[in-house]
Short mmCIF file of C-alpha atoms in Angstrom, two decimals:
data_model
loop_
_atom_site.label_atom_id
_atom_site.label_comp_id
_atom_site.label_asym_id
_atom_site.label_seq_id
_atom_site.Cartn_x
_atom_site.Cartn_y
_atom_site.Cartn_z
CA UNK A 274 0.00 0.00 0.00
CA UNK A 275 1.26 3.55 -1.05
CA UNK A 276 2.18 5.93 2.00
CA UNK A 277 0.20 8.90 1.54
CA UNK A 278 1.12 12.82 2.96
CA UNK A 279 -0.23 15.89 3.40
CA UNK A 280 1.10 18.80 1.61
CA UNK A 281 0.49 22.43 0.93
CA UNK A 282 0.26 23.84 -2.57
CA UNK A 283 0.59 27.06 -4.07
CA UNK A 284 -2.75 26.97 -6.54
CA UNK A 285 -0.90 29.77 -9.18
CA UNK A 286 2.71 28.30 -9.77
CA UNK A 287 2.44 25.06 -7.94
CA UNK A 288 5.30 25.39 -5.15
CA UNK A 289 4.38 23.02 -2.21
CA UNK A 290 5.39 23.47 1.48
CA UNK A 291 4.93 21.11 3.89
CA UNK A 292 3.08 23.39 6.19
CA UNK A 293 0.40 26.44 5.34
CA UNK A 294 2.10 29.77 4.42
CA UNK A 295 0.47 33.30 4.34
CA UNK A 296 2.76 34.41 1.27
CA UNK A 297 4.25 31.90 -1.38
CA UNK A 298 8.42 32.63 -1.52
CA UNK A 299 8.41 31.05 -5.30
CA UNK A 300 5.61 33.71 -7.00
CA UNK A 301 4.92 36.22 -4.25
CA UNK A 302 1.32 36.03 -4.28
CA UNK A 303 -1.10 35.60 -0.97
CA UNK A 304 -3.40 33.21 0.10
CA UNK A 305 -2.55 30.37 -2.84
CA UNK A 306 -1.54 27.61 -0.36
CA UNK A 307 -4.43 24.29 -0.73
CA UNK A 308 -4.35 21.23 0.89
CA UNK A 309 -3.62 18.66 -1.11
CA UNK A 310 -3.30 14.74 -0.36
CA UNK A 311 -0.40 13.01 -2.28
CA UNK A 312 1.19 9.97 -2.72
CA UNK A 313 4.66 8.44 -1.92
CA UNK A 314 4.45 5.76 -5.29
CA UNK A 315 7.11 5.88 -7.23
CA UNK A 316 7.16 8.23 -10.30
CA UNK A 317 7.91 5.25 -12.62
CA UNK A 318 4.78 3.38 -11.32
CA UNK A 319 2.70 6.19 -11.09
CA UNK A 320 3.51 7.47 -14.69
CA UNK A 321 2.57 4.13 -16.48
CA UNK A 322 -0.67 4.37 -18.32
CA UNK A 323 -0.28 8.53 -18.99
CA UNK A 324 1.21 8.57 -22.29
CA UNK A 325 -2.22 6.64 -23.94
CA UNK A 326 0.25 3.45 -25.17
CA UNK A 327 2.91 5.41 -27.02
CA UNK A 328 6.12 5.07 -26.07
CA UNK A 329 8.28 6.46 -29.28
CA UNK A 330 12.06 7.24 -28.44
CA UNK A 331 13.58 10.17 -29.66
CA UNK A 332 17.52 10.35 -30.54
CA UNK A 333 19.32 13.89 -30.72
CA UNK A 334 19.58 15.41 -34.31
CA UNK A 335 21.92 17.80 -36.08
CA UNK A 336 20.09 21.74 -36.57
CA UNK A 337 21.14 21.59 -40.14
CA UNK A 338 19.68 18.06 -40.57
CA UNK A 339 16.30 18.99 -39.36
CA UNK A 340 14.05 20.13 -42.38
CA UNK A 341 12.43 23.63 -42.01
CA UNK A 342 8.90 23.07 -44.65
CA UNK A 343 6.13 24.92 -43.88
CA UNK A 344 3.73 23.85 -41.14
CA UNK A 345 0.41 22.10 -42.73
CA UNK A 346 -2.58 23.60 -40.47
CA UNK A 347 -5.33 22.33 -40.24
CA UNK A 348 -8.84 24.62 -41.47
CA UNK A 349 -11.34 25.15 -38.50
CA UNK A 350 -14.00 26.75 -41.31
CA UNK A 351 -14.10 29.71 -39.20
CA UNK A 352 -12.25 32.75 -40.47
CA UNK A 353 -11.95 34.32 -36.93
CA UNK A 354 -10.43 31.70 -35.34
CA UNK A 355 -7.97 30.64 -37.79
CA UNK A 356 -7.02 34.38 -37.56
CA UNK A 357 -6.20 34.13 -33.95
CA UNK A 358 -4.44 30.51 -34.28
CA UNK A 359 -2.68 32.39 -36.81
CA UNK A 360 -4.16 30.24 -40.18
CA UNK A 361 -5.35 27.54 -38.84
CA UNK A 362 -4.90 24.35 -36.58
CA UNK A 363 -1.54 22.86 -36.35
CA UNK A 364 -1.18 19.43 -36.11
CA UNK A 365 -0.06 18.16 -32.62
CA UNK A 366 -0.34 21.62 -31.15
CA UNK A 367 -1.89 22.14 -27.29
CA UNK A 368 -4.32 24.87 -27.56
CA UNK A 369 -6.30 26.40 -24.23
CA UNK A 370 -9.39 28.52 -24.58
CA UNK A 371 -10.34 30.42 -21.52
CA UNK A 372 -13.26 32.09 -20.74
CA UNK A 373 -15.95 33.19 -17.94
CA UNK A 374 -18.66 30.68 -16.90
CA UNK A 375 -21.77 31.55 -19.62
CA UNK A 376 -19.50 33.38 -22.34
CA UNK A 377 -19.64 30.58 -24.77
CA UNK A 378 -16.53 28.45 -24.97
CA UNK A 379 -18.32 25.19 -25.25
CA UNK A 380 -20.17 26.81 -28.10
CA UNK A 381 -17.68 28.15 -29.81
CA UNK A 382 -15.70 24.67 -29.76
CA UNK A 383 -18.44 22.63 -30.59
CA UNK A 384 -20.12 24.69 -33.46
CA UNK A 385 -16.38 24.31 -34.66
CA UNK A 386 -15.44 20.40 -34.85
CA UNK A 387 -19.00 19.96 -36.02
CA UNK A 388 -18.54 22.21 -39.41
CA UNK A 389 -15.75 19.64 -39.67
CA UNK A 390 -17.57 17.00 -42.11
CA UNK A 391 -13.83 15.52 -43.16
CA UNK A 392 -12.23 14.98 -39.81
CA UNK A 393 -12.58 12.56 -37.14
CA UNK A 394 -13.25 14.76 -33.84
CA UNK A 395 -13.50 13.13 -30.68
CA UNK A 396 -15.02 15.60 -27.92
CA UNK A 397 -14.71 14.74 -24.07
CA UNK A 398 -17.15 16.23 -21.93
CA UNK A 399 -16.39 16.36 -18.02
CA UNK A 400 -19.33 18.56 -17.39
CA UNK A 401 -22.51 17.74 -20.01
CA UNK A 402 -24.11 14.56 -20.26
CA UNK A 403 -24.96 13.10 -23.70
CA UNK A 404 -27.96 14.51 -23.99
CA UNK A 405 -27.39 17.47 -22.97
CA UNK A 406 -24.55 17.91 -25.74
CA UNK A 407 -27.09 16.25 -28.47
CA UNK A 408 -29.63 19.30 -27.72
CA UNK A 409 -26.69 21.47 -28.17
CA UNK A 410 -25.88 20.33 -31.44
CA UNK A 411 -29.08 20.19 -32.75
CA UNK A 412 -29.57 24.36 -31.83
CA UNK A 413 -26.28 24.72 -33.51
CA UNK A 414 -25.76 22.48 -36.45
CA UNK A 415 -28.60 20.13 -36.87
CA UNK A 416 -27.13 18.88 -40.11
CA UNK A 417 -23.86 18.04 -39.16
CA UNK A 418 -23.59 15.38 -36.48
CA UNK A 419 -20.26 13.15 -37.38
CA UNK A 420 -18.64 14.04 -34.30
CA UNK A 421 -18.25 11.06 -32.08
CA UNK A 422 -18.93 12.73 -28.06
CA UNK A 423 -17.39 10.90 -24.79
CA UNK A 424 -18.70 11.61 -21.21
CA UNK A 425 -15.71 10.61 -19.31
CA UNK A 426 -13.31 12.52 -16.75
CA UNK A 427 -10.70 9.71 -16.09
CA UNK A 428 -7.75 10.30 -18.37
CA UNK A 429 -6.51 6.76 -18.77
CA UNK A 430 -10.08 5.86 -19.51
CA UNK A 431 -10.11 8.82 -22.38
CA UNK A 432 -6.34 7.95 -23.82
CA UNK A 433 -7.47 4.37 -24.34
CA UNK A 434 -10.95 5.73 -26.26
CA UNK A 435 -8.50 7.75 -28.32
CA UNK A 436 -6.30 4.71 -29.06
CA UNK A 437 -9.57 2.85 -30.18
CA UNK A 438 -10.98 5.82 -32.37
CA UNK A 439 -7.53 7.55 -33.54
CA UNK A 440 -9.58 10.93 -34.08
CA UNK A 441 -7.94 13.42 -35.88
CA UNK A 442 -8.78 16.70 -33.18
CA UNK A 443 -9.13 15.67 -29.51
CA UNK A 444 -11.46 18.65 -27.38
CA UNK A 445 -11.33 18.26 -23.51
CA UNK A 446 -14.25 20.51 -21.92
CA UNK A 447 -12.96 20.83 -19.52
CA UNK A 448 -9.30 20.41 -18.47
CA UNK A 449 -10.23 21.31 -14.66
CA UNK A 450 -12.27 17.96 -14.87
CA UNK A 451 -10.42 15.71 -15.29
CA UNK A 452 -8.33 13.41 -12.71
CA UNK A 453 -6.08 10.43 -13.40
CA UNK A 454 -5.64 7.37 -11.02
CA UNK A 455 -1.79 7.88 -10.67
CA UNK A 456 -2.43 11.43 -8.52
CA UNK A 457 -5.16 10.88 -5.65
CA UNK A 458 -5.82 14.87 -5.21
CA UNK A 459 -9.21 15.49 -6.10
CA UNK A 460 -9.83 16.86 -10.07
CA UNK A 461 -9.21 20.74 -10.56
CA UNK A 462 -6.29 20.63 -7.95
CA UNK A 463 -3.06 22.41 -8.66
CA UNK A 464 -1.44 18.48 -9.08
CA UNK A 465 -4.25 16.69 -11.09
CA UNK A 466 -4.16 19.73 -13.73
CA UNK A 467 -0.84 19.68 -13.80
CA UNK A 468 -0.30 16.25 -14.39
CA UNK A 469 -3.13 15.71 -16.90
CA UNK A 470 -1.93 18.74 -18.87
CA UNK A 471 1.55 17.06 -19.09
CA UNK A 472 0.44 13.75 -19.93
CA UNK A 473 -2.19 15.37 -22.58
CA UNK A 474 0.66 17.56 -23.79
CA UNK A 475 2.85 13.88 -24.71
CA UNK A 476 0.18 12.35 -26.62
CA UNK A 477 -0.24 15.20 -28.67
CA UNK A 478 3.60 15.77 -29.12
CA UNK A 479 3.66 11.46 -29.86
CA UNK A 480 0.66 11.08 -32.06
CA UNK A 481 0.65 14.75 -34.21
CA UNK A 482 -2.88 14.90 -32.83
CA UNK A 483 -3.77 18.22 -31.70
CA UNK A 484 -5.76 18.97 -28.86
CA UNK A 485 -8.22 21.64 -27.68
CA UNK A 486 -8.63 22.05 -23.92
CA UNK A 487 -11.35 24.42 -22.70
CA UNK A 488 -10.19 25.99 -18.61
CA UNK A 489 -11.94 27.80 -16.23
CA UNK A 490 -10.75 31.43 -15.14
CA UNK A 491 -10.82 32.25 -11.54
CA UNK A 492 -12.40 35.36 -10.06
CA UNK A 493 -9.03 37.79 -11.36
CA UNK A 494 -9.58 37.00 -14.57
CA UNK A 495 -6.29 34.08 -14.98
CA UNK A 496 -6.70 30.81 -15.80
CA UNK A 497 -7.76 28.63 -12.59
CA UNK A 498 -4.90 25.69 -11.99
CA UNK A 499 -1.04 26.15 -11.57
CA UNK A 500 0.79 28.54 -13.84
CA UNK A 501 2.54 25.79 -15.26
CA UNK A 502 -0.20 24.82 -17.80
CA UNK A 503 -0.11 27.94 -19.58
CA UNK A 504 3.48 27.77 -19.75
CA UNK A 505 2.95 23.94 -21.16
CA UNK A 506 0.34 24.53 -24.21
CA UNK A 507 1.40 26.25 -27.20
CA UNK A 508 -1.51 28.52 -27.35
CA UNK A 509 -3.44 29.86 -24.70
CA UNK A 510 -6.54 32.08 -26.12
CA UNK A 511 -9.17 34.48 -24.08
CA UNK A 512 -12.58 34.36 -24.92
CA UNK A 513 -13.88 37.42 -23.35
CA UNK A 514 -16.97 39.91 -23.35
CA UNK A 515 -19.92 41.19 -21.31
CA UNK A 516 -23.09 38.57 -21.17
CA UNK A 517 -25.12 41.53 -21.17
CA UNK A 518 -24.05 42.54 -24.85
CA UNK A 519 -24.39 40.16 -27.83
CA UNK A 520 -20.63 40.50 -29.56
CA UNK A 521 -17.28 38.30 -27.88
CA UNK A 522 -13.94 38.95 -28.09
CA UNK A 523 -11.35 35.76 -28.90
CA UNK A 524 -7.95 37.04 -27.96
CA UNK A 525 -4.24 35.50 -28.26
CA UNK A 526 -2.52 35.68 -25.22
CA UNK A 527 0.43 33.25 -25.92
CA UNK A 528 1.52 32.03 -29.36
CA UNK A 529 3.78 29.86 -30.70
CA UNK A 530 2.67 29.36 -34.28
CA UNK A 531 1.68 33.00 -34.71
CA UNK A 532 1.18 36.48 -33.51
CA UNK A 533 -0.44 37.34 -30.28
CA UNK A 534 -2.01 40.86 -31.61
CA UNK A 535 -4.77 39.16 -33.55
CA UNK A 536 -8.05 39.21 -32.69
CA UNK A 537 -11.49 37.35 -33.03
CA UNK A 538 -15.20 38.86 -33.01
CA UNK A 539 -18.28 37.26 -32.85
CA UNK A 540 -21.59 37.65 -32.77
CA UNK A 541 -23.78 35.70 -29.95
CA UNK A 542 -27.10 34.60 -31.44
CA UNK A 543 -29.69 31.97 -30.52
CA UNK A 544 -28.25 29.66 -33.18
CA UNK A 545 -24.59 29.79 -31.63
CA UNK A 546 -21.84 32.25 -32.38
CA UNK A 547 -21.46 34.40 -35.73
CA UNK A 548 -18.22 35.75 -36.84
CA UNK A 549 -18.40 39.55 -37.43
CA UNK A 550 -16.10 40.07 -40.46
CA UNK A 551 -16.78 44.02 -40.47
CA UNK A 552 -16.82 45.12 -36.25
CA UNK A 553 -16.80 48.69 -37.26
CA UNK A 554 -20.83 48.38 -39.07
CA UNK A 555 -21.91 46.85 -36.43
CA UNK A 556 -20.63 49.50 -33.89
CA UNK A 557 -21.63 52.28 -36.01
CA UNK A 558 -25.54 51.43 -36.69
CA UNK A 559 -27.08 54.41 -35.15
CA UNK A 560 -27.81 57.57 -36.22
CA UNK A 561 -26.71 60.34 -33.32
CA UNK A 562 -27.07 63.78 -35.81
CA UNK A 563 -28.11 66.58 -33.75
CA UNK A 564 -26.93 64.51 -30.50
CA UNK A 565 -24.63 66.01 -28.25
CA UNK A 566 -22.26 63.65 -26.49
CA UNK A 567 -21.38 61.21 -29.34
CA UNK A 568 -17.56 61.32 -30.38
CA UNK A 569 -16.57 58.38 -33.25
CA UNK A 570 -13.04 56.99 -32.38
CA UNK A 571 -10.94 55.06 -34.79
CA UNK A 572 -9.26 52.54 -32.76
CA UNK A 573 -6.56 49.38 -33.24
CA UNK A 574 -7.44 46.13 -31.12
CA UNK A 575 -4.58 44.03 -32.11
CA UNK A 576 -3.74 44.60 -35.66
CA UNK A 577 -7.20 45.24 -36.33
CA UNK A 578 -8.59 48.72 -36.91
CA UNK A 579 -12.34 48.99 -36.19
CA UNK A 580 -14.48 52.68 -35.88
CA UNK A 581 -16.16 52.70 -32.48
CA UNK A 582 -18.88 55.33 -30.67
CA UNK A 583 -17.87 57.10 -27.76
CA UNK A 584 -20.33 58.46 -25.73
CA UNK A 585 -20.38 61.00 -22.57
CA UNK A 586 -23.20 62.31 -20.33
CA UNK A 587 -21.91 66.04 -18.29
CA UNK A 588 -24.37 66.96 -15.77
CA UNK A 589 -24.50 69.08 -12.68
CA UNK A 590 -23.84 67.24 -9.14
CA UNK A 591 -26.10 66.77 -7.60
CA UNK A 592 -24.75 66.06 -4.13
CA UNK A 593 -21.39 67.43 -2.56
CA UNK A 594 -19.04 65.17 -4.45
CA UNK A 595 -19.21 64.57 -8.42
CA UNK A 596 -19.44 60.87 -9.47
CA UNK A 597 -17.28 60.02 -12.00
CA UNK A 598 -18.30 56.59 -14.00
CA UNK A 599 -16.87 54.86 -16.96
CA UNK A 600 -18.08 51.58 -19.15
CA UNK A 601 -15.48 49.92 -21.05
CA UNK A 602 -12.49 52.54 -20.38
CA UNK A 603 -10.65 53.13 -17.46
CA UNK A 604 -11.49 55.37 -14.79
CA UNK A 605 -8.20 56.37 -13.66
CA UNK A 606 -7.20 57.54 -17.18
CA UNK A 607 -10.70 59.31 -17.69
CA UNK A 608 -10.06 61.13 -14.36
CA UNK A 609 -6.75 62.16 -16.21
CA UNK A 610 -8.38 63.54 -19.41
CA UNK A 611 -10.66 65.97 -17.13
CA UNK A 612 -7.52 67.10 -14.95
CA UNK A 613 -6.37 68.14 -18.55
CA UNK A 614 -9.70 69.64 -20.17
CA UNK A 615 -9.78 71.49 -16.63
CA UNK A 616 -6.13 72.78 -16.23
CA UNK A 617 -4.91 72.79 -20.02
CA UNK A 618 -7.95 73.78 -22.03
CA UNK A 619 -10.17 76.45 -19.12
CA UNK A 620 -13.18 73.77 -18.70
CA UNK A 621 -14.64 73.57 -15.58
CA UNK A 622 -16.04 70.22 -14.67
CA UNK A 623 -14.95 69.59 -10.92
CA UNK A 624 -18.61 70.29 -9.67
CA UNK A 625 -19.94 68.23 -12.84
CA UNK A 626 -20.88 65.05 -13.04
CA UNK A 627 -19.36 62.81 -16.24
CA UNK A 628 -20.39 59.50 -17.14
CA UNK A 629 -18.87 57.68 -19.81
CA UNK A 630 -19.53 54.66 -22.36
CA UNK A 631 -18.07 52.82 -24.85
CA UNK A 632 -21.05 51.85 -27.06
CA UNK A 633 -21.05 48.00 -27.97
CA UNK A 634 -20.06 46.63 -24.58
CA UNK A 635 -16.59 46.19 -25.68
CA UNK A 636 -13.28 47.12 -23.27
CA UNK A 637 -10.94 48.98 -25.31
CA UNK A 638 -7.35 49.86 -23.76
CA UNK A 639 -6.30 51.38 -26.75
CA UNK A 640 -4.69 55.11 -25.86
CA UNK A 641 -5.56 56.18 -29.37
CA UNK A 642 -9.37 57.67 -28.08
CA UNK A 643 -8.44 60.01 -25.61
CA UNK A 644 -9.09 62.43 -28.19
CA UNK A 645 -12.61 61.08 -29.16
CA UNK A 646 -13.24 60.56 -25.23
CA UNK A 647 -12.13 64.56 -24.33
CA UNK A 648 -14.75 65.83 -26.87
CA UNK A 649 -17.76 63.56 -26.38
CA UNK A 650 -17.16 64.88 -22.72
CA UNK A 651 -16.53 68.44 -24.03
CA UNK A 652 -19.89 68.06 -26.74
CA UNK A 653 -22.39 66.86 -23.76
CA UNK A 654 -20.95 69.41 -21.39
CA UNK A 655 -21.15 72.28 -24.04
CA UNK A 656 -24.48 70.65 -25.34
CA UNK A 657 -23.05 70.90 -29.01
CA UNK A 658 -22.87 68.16 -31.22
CA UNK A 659 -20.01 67.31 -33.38
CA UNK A 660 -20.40 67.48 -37.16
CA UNK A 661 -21.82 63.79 -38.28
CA UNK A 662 -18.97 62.41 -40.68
CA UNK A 663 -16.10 63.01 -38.27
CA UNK A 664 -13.79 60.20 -36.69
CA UNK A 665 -10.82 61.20 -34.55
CA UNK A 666 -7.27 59.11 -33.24
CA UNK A 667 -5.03 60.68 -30.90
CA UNK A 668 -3.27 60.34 -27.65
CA UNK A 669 -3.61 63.35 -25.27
CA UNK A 670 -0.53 63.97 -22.97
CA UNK A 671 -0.72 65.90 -19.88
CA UNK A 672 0.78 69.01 -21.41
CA UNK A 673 -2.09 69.08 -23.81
CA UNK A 674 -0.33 67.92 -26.85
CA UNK A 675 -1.96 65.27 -29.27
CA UNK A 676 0.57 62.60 -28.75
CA UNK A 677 1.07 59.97 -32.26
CA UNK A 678 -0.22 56.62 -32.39
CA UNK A 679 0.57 53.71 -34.20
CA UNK A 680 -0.99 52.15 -37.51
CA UNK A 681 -2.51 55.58 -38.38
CA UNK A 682 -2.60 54.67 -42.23
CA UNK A 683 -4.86 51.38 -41.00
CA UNK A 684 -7.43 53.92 -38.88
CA UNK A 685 -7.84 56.31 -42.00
CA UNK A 686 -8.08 54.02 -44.26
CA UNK A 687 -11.06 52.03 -41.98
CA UNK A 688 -12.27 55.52 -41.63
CA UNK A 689 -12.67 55.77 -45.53
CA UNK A 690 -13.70 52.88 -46.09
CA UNK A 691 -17.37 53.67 -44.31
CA UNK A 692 -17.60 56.88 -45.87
CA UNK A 693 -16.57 59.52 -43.09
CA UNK A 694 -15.28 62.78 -44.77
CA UNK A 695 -12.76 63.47 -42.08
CA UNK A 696 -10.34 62.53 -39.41
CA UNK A 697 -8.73 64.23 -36.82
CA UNK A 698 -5.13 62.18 -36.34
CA UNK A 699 -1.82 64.13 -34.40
CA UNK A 700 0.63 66.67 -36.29
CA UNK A 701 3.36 64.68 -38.24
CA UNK A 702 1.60 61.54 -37.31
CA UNK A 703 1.90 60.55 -40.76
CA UNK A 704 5.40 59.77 -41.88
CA UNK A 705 4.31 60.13 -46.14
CA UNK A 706 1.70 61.94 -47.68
CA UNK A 707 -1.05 60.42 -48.62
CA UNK A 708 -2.51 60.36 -52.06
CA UNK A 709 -4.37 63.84 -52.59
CA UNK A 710 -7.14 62.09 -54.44
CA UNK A 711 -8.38 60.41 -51.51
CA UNK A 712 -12.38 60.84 -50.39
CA UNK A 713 -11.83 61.99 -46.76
CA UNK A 714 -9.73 64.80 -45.30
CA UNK A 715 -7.00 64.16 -42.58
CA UNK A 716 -6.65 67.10 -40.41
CA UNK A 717 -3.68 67.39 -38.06
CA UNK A 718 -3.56 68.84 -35.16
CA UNK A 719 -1.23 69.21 -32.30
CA UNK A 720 -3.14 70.55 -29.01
CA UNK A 721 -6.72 69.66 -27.93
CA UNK A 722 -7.68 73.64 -28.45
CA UNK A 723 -6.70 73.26 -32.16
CA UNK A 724 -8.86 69.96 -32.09
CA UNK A 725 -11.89 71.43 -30.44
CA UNK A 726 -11.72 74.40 -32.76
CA UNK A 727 -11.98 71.83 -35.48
CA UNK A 728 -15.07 70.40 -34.27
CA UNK A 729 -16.92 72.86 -32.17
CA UNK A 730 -15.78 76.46 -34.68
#
């Protein structure tokens, strides 16, 4: 009989102690230590059945002997995710897609193996029974339904399934779930994830299969479970957005096969998840003419340049201290842009109240609409509304000046492209001309009083 032990682990890089710590030493974060129940077996013994049968010995190799052709990916159908994955699926590859509880990973990975008609997709379920996942698919995809579905959570159980069936894409839902026999923590612990993620990451190295894992995020936003299993996939995406707004965000955190500034957007509809090839329509479908308030910022999420509305509500406070509120921009740098409007440009708003939106329900970091957010503030506290045609980009500095941004030729040209007349972008911004014949006019300007003589003269 094994001799078992009591250990503590740290839940975000997987140190143990043998006693409970306040702080962990390795990582430096607080209140990580678990309990955790492990035992004394040998590694050898307890390793046995991980690897799903294969067992192929590798032999060191020369650089130069070691041929360099081009990856063959595989085609999920789905032009936003082989975006992110950066063109496609490749073959043996580790992939984890993370998301809140409710934002529609399980339908975003399932609406995806079952447009695959020509390949042989197992899925493992740790958390839907069969029939639950067969009313799924039928809301989804009624047509397709080729994809062959286990309900299991023991891995040696689910590498000897894959033996039988040899499937050509493995998807684990989810990776939190599962447990295997030769750790006796209980499933989701810092040890079962990392083993399981090790032993997953081996059969997809051995048999060129590659694998999709779907993880749970705890309440900061990280992936639950030890660092160590983003640092062992290849890919680790973010599906992210707010349940009370219908579009999602699929972001690349960590990369190996291709850039990490891409970025997916979908649609969430009864019948599953639509990709949104054109963001900046869908942003832009109402029409705010002789509304005060409403500024039109060209913005870069990624490498992808997309129009969105800004909007800003000034009012008088109403009780001894103003509120100050923002949606989808952060409230430390809006607090900024007033200290600026107040001290650089003469407006008064420290006795005003000043909510602010970003229309859409998206988050966008991007320093680029400071500009647009300074005069949707300055339009609803002026009650004057900015010409309709007008986008802006533009960093604002604490001196005043319109600081540059990058990919400016990408925001005009997005700009054009839906038939606004002009942009306001910073002076010398723009490291060529641009062709003269073009249909909208770039104004530059290099303080915001230039800028808000543009828009409010």
């Amino acid at each position: 009989m094994a001799k078992t032990k009591t250990v503590y682990v740290c839940s975000n890089c997987g140190a143990d102690s043998p006693k409970w710590i306040g702080k962990c030493p390795n990582c430096g974060e607080w209140n990580t230590y678990v309990e955790e129940i492990v035992s004394r077996e040998p590694v050898a013994t307890k390793r046995g059945g991980q690897s799903g049968g294969l067992s192929r010995s590798m032999r060191p190799v020369l650089l130069r002997d070691v041929t360099s052709e081009k990856e063959e990916r595989i085609d999920l159908l789905d032009a936003e995710l082989n975006r992110v994955l950066g063109g496609g699926l490749v073959r043996g590859s580790l992939v984890l897609i993370g998301g809140e509880p409710g934002i529609g990973k399980s339908t975003l990975v399932l609406q995806t193996v079952l447009r695959l008609a020509r390949l042989k997709v197992l899925y493992v379920s740790g958390e839907e029974s069969l029939h639950q996942l067969k009313m799924r698919a039928d809301r989804l995809n009624p047509e397709s339904q080729n994809c062959l579905i286990l309900c299991e959570t023991n891995l040696e159980k689910i590498f000897s399934e894959a033996a039988d069936a040899v499937p050509d894409l493995l998807v684990i839902d989810s990776i939190q779930t599962i447990y295997t026999d030769a750790v006796e923590s209980s499933p989701g612990s810092v040890s079962q994830v990392r083993e399981c993620s090790a032993a997953i990451l081996k059969y997809a190295k051995e048999s060129g299969t590659p694998v999709l894992l779907i993880g749970h995020i705890n309440k900061e936003g990280s992936i639950a479970g030890p660092k160590v299993l983003e640092h062992i996939v290849d890919t680790v995406l973010q599906f992210e957005g707010d349940q009370h707004y219908m579009y999602r965000i699929l972001r690349s955190i960590k990369n190996r096969f291709g850039s990490t500034a891409e970025l997916g957007i979908y649609e969430m509809r009864q019948t599953g998840l639509r990709e949104v090839d054109n963001p900046s329509e869908l942003l832009l479908t109402q029409n705010h003419e002789g509304l005060s308030g409403v500024a039109i910022a060209a913005a870069i999420e990624g490498i992808r340049p997309f129009l969105i509305e800004t909007q800003a509500l000034v009012s008088s406070a109403v009780y001894g201290t103003p509120q100050r509120s923002a949606t989808g921009f952060d409230i430390r740098r809006m607090n900024m842009l007033l200290a600026v409007l107040e001290k650089r440009a003469g407006f008064k708003l420290a006795q005003k109240d000043v909510f602010l939106n970003i229309a859409g329900g998206l988050r966008v970091n991007d320093p680029a609409i400071d500009l647009a957010v300074i005069s949707a503030i300055l339009s609803s506290s002026l009650d004057i509304t900015i010409e309709p045609g007008i986008c802006m980009a533009g960093e604002v500095g604490l001196s005043g000046e319109i600081r540059p941004v990058n990919r400016i030729e990408q925001r005009i040209l997005e700009a054009e492209k839906l038939g606004f007349h002009r942009i306001l972008v910073p002076y010398n911004n723009l490291k060529e001309s641009l062709p003269a014949t073009r249909a909208i006019e770039i104004v530059q300007v290099r303080k915001v009083e230039e800028a808000f003589r543009q828009l409010f003269s």
